[in-house]
GROMACS .gro file of C-alpha atoms in nm:
model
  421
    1UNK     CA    1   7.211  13.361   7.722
    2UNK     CA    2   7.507  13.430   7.997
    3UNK     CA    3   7.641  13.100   8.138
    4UNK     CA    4   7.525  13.183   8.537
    5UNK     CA    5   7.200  13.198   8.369
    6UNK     CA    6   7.230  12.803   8.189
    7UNK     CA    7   7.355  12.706   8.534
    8UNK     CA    8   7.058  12.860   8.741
    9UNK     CA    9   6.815  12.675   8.449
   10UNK     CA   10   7.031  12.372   8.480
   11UNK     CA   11   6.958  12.328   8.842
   12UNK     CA   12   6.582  12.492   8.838
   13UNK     CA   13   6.521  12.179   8.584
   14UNK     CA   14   6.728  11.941   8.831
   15UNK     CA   15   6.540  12.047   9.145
   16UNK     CA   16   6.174  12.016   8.967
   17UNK     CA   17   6.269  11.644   8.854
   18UNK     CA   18   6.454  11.534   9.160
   19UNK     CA   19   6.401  11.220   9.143
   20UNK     CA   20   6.479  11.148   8.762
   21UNK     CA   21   6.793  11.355   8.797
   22UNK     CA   22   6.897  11.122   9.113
   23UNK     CA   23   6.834  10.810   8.913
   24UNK     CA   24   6.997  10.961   8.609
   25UNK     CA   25   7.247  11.067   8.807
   26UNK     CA   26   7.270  10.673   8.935
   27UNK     CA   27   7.497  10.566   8.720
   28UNK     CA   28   7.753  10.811   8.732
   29UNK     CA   29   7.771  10.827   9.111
   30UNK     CA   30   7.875  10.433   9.122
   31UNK     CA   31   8.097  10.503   8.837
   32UNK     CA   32   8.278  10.745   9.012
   33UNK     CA   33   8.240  10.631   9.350
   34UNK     CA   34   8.372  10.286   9.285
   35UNK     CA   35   8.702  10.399   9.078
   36UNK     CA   36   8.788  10.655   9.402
   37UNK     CA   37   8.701  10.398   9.680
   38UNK     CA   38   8.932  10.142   9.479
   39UNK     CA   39   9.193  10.398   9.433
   40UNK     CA   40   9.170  10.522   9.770
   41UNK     CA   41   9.177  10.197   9.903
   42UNK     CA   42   9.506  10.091   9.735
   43UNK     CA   43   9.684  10.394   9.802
   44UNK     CA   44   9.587  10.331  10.163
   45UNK     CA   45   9.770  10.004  10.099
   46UNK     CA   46  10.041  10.093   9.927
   47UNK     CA   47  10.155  10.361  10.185
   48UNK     CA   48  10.109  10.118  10.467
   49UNK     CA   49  10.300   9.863  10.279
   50UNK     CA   50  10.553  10.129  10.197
   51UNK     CA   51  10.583  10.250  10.534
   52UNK     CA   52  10.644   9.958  10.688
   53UNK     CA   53  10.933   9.827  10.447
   54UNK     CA   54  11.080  10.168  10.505
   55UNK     CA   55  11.066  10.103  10.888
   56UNK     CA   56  11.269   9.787  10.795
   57UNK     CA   57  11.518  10.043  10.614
   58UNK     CA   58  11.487  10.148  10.227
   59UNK     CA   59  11.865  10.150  10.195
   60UNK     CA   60  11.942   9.795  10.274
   61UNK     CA   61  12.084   9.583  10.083
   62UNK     CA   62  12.047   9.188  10.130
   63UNK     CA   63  12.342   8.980   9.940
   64UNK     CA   64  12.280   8.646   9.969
   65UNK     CA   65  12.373   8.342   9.817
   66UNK     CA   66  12.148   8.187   9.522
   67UNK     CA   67  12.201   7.796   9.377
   68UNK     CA   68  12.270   7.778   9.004
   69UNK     CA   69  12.041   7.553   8.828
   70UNK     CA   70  12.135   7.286   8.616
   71UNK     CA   71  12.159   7.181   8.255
   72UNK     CA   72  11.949   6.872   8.204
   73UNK     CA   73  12.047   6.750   7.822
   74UNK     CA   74  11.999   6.354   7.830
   75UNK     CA   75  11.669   6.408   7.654
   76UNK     CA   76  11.753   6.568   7.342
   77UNK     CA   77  11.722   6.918   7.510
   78UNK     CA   78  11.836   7.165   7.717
   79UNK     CA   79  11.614   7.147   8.037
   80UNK     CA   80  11.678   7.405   8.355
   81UNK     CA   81  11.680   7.168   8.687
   82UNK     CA   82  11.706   7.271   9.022
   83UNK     CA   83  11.794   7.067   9.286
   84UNK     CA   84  11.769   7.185   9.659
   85UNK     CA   85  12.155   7.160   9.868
   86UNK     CA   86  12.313   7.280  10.142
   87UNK     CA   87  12.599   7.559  10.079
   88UNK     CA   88  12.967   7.398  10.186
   89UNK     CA   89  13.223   7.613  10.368
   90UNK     CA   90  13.369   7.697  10.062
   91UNK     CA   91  13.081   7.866   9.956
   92UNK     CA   92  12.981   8.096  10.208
   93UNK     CA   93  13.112   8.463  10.237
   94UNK     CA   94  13.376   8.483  10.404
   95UNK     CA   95  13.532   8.773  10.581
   96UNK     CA   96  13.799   8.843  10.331
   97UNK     CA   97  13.525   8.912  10.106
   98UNK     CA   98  13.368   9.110  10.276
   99UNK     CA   99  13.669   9.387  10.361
  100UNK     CA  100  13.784   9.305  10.006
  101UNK     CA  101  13.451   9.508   9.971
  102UNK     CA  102  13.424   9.797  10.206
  103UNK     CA  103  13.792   9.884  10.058
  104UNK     CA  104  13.650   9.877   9.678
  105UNK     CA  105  13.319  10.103   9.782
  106UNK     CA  106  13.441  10.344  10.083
  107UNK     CA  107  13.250  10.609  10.016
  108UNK     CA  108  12.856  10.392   9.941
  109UNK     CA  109  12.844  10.205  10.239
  110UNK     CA  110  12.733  10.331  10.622
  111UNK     CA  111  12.739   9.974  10.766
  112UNK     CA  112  12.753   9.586  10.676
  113UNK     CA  113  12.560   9.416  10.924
  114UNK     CA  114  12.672   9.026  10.961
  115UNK     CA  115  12.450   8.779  11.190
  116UNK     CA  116  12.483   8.364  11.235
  117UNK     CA  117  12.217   8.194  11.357
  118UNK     CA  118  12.215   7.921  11.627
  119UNK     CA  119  11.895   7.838  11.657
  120UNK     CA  120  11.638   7.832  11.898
  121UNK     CA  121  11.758   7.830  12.307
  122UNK     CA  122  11.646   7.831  12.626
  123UNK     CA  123  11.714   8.015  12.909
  124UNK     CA  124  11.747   7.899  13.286
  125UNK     CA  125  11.717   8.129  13.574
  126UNK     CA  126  11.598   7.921  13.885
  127UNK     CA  127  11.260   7.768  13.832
  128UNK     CA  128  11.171   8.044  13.539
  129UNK     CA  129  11.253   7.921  13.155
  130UNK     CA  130  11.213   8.126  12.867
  131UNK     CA  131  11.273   8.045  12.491
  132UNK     CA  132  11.534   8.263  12.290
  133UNK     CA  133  11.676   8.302  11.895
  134UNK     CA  134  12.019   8.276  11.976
  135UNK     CA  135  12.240   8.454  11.708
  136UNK     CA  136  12.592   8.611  11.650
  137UNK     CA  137  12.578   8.950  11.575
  138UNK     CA  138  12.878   9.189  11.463
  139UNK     CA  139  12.904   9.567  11.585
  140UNK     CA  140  12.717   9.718  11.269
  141UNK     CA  141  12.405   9.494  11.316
  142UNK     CA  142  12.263   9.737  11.507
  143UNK     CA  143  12.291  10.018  11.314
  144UNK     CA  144  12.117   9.833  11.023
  145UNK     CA  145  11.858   9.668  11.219
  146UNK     CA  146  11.731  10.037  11.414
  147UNK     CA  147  11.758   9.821  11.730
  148UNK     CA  148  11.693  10.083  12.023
  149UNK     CA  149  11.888  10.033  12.316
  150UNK     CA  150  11.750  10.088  12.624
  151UNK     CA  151  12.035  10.022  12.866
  152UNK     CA  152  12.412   9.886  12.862
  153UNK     CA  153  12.547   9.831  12.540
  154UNK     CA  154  12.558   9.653  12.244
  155UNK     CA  155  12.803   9.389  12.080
  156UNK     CA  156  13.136   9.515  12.001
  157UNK     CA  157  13.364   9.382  11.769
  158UNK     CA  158  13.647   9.392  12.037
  159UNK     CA  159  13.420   9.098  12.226
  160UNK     CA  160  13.599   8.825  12.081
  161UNK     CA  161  13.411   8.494  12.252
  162UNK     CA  162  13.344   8.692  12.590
  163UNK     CA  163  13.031   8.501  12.747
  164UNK     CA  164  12.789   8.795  12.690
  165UNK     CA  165  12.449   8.872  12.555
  166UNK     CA  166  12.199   9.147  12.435
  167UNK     CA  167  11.845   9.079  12.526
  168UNK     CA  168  11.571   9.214  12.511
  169UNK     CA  169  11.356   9.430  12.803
  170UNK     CA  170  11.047   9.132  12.740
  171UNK     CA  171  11.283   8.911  12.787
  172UNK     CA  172  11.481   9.051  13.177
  173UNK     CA  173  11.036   9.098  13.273
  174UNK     CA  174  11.047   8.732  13.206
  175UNK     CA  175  11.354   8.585  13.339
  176UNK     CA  176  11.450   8.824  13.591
  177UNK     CA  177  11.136   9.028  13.670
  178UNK     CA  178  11.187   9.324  13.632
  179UNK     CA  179  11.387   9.496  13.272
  180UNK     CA  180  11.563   9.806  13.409
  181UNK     CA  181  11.966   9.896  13.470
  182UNK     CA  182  12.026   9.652  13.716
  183UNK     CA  183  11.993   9.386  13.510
  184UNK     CA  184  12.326   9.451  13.355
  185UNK     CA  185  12.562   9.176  13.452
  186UNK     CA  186  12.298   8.973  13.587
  187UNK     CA  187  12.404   8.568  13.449
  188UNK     CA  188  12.175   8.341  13.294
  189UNK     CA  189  12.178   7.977  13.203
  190UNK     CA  190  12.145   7.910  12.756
  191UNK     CA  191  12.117   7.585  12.658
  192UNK     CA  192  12.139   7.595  12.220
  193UNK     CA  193  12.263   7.281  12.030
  194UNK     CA  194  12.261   7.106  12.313
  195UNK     CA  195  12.575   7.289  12.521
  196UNK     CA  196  12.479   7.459  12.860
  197UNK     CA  197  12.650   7.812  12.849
  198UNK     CA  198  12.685   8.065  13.116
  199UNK     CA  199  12.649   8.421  12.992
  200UNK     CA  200  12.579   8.802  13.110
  201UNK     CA  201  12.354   9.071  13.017
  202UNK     CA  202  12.555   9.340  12.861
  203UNK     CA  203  12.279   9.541  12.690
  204UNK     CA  204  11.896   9.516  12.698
  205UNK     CA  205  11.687   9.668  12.378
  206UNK     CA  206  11.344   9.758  12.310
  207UNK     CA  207  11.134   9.503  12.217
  208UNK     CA  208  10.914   9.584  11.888
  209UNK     CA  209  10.592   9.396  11.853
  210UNK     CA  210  10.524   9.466  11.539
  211UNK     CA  211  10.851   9.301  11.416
  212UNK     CA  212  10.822   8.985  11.270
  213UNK     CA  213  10.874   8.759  11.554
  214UNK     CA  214  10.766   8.393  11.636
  215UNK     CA  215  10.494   8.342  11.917
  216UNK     CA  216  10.495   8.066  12.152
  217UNK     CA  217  10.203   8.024  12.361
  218UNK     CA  218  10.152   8.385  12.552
  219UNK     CA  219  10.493   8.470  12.523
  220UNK     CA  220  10.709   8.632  12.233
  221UNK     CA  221  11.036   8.456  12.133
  222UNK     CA  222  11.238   8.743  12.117
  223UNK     CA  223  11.652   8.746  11.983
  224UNK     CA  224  11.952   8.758  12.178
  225UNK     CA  225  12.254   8.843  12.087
  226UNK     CA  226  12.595   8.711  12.093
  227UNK     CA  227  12.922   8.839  12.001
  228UNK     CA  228  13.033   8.696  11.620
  229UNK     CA  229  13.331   8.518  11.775
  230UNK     CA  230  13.117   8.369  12.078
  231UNK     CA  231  12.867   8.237  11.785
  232UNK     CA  232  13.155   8.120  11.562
  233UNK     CA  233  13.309   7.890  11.818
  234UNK     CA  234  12.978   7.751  11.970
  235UNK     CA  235  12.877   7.652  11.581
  236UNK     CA  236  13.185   7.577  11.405
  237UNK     CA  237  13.125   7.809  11.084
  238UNK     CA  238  13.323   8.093  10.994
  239UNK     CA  239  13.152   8.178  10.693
  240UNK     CA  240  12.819   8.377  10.578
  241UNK     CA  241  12.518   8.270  10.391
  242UNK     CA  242  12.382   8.632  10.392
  243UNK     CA  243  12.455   8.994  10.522
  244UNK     CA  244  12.325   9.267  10.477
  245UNK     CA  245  12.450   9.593  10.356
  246UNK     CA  246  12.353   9.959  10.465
  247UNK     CA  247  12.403  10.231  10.169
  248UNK     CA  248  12.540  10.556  10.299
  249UNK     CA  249  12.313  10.856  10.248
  250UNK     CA  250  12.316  11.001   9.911
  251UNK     CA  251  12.398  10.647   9.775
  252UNK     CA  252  12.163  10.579   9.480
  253UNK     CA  253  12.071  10.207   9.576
  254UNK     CA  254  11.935  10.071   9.267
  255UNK     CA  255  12.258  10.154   9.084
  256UNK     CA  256  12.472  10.047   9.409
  257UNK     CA  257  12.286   9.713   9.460
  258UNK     CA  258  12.364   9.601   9.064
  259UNK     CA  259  12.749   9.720   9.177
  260UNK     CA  260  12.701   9.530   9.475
  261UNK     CA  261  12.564   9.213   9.285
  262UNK     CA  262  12.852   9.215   9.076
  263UNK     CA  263  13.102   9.263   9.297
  264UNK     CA  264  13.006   8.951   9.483
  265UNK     CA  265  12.920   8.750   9.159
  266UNK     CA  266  13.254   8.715   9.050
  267UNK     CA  267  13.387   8.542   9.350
  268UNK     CA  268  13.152   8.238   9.244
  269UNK     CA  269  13.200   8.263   8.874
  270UNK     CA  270  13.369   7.915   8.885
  271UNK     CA  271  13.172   7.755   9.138
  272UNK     CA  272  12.932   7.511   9.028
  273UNK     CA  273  12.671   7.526   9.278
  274UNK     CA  274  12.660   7.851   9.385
  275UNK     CA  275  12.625   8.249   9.320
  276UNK     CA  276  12.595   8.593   9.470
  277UNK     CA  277  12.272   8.788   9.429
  278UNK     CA  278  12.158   9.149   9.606
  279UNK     CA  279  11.832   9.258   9.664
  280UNK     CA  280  11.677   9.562   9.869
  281UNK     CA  281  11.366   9.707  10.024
  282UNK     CA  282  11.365   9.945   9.722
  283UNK     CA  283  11.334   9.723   9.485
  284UNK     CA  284  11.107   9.499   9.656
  285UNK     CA  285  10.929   9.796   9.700
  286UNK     CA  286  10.882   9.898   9.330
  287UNK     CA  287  10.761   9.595   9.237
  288UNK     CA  288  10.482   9.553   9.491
  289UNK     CA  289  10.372   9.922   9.405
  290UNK     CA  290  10.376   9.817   9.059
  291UNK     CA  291  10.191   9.520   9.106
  292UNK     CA  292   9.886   9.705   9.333
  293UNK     CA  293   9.925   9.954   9.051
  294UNK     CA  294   9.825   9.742   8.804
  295UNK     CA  295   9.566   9.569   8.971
  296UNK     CA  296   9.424   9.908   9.121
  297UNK     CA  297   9.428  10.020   8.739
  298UNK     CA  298   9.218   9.671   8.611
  299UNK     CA  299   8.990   9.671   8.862
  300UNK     CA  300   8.946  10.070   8.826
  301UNK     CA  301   8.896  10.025   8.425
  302UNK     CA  302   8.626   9.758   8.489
  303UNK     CA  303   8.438  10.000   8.767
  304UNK     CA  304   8.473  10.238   8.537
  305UNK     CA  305   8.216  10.058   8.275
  306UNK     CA  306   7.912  10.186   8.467
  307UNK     CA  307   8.036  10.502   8.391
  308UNK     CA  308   7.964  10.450   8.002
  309UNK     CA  309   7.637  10.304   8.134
  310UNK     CA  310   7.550  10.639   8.331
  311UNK     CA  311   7.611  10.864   7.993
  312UNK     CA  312   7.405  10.652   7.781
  313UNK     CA  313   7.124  10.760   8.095
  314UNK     CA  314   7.226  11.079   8.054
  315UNK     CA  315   7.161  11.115   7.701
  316UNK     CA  316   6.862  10.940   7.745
  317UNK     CA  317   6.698  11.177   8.012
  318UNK     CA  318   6.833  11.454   7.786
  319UNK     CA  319   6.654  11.334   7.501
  320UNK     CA  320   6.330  11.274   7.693
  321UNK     CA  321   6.359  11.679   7.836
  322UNK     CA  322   6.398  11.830   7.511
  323UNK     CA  323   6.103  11.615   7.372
  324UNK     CA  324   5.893  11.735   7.702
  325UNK     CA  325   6.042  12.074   7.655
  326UNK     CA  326   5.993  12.134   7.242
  327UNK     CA  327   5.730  12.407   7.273
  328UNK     CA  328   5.928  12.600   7.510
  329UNK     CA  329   6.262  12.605   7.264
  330UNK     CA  330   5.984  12.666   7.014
  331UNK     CA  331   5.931  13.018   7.162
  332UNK     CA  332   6.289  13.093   7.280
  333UNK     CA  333   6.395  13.077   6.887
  334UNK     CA  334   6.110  13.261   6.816
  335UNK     CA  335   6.230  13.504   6.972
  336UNK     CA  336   6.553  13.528   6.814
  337UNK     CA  337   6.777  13.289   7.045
  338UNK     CA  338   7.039  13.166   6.810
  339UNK     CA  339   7.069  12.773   6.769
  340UNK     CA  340   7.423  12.829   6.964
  341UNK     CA  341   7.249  12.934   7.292
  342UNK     CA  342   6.978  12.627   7.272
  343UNK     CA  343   7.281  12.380   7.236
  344UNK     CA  344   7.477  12.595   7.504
  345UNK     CA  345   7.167  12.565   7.765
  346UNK     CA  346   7.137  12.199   7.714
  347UNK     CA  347   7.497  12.108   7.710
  348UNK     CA  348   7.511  12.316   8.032
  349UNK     CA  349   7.281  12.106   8.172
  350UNK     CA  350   7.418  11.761   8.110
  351UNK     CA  351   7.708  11.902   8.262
  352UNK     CA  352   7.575  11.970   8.537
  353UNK     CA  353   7.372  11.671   8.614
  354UNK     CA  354   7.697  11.471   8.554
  355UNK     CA  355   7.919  11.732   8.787
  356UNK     CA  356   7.680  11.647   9.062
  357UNK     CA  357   7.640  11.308   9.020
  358UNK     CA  358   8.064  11.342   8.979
  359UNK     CA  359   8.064  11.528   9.327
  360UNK     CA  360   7.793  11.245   9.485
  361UNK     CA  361   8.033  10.982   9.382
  362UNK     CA  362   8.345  11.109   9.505
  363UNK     CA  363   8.184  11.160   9.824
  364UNK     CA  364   8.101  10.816   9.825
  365UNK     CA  365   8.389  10.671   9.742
  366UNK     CA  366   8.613  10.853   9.946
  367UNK     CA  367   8.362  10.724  10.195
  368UNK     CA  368   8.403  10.410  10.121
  369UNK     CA  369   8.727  10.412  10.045
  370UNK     CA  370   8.812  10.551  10.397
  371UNK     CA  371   8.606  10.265  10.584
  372UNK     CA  372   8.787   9.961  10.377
  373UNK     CA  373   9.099  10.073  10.473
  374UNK     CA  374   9.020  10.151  10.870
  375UNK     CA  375   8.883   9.786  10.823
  376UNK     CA  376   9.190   9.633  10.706
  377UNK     CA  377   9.421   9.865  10.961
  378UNK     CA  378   9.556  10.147  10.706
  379UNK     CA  379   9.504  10.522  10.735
  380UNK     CA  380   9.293  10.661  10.445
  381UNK     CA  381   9.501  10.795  10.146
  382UNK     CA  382   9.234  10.945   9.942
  383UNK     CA  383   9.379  11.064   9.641
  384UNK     CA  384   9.364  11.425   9.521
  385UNK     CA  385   9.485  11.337   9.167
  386UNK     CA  386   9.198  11.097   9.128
  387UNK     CA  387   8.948  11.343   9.292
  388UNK     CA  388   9.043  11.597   8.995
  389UNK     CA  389   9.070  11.321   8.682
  390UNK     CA  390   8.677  11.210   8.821
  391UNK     CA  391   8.528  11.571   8.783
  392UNK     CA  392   8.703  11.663   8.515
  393UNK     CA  393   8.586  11.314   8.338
  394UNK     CA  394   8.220  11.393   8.503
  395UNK     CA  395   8.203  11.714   8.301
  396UNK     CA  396   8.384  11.595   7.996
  397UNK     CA  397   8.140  11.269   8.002
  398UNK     CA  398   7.795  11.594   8.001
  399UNK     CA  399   7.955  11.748   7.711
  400UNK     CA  400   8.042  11.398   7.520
  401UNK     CA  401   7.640  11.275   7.611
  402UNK     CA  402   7.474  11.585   7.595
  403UNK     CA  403   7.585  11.733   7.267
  404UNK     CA  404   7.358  11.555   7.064
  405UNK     CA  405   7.083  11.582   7.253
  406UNK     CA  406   7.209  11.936   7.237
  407UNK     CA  407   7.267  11.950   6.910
  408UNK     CA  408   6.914  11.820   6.800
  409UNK     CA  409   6.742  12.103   7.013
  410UNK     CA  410   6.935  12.353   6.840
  411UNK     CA  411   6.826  12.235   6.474
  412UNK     CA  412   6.428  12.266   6.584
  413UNK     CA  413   6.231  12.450   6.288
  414UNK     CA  414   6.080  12.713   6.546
  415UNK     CA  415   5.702  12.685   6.394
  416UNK     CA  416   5.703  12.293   6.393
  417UNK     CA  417   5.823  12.295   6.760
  418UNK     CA  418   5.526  12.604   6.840
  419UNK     CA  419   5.277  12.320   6.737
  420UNK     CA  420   5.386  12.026   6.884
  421UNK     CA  421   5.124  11.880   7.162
   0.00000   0.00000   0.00000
């Protein structure tokens, strides 16, 4: 018998047992269903996760410095302490450093953004107050930070400790009511560390609230900037706890940030205290994907138990129609069908019961897959790859469950099977 014709069966014997197929079909449609919705769901993840540590930019490079633990051995054995201290002047990176290392690697780096924190400040501007991160910024900060400048401009090098600021466009609504051009030059009162400072808006940026940024009441703390120099006097400190580095295009990070590491490492190979590690988006990246990954891929695996539990139905129901069905094979091998079309017909139809059940759950777990992640915020990511690996595993699961069932209607003795009741 052609295979159209095992299909049209296959579904005639479907559609006059509905609802035995459906609950047959039971198990593999939460089998399936479950494994997509859990893979669509952390793909959804993932790519929101990814997208937004791209948005922070995949090419940086963090150096930073990291405290050496200690060698504990008054007990008999060597025991790893840490103990928490503050970095000295002499170990922070200093700017000599730092050149010593856009000299070495010319061609890998775009821009080495440096910043220095002065804490939290507050703004004066006639009765209206507004609360600030004050921080010193050099030229290339914005270039690795994808600050978008509205108006003015940003911190130059060439500065030196000239009394002005970058702020941000929530920040001129706030102070100075309104956050277009002519708030250039406008002067505001900063009191940080407890110093009253007079400075002027040189540039105002876009304010991005989805940027991790401290909240204070109704209003958003936002950053203002400084010139490196200004920030330098005002806090006494010429060195650098961290900076970050921007890879030029092209640059393979992963192999620049281990050059990067190194570089930096052997400026604190005889301090004590101290040492230089790198790290980047990237590889913070690769580690969270492989983390989801193999969480997706437990979770998946245990999900994917029912789907052992729908083939044992399968074969079940299988068993049960070729017992109801004996007389009928009875007369098709009396008739001369070999034993290889009986075990074709009834493999055809296992397959089919699980390719439907297959498409069901797919359905549904795309479904589902699609409303968990518009409930945590992500776009749906269903996953094509794991659409394909569930049919193909639907019909591969028919052929593993229905070949004995299969293979037992094939062996009938024809006359036996003509007088069975």
């Amino acid at each position: 018998m052609q295979l159209f014709d095992n299909i049209r069966l296959a579904f005639g014997s479907l559609w006059a047992n509905k609802l035995r197929a459906l609950l047959t079909m039971l198990g593999i449609i939460i089998g399936i269903g479950s494994v997509i919705a859990i893979i669509t769901l952390g793909d959804s993840l993932t790519g929101s996760i990814t997208d937004s540590l791209q948005s922070f930019g995949i090419n940086n490079i963090t150096v930073s410095l990291q405290q050496k633990t200690e060698v504990d051995e008054t007990s008999g054995g060597a025991v790893r302490m840490f103990s928490m201290a503050n970095p000295t002047s002499e170990d922070l990176f200093t700017d000599a450093m730092i050149e010593e290392f856009r000299a070495a690697y010319p061609e890998q780096i775009y821009a080495i953004a440096l910043d220095q924190s002065l804490g939290s400040g507050q703004v004066q501007q006639g009765d209206t107050t507004a609360q600030v991160n004050a921080m010193g910024v050099n030229e290339e900060y914005a270039l690795a930070n994808d600050l978008n400048l509205l108006h003015g401009r940003f911190i130059k090098d060439s500065d030196g400790e000239r009394q002005i600021a970058v702020v941000s466009d929530v920040f001129c609504e706030s102070v100075f009511g309104q956050s277009g051009a002519s708030v250039l030059g406008r002067e505001f009162d900063l009191t940080v560390n407890g110093q009253l400072l007079k400075f002027y808006v040189a540039g105002v940026y876009e304010y991005d609230d989805d940027g991790f940024v401290s909240m204070t009441g109704a209003d958003p703390v936002t950053e203002l900037y400084l010139s490196m120099e200004a920030a330098q006097k005002l806090t006494g400190e010429t060195g650098y706890q961290s900076f970050t580095v921007v890879a030029s295009i092209g640059t393979e990070t992963a192999a620049f940030l281990e050059q990067v590491e190194s570089f930096f490492a052997s400026f604190y190979t005889r301090n004590e205290s101290y040492t230089a590690t790198a790290s980047s988006m990237e590889s913070m990246l690769e580690e969270m994907t492989s983390m989801l990954n193999t969480v997706k891929l437990a979770i998946s695996a245990i999900a994917a138990i029912s789907l052992l539990v729908g083939g044992i139905g399968v074969m079940n129901i299988m068993l049960v129609s070729i017992t109801e069905r004996t007389r009928e094979i009875g007369t098709r091998k009396a008739l001369g069908a070999p034993g290889f079309a009986i075990r074709m017909q009834f493999i055809t139809e296992a397959v089919v019961i699980c390719l439907v059940g297959g498409a069901l759950g797919v359905a549904l777990g795309v479904g589902l897959g699609a409303a968990g992640a518009g409930l945590l915020g992500y776009a749906a990511k269903p996953s094509p790859a794991a659409i394909g690996l569930a049919v193909g595993f639907s019909m591969l699961i028919g052929v593993f469950f229905g070949y004995y069932p299969a293979g037992k209607a094939a062996k009938m003795d024809p006359i036996e099977a003509l007088r069975y009741e």
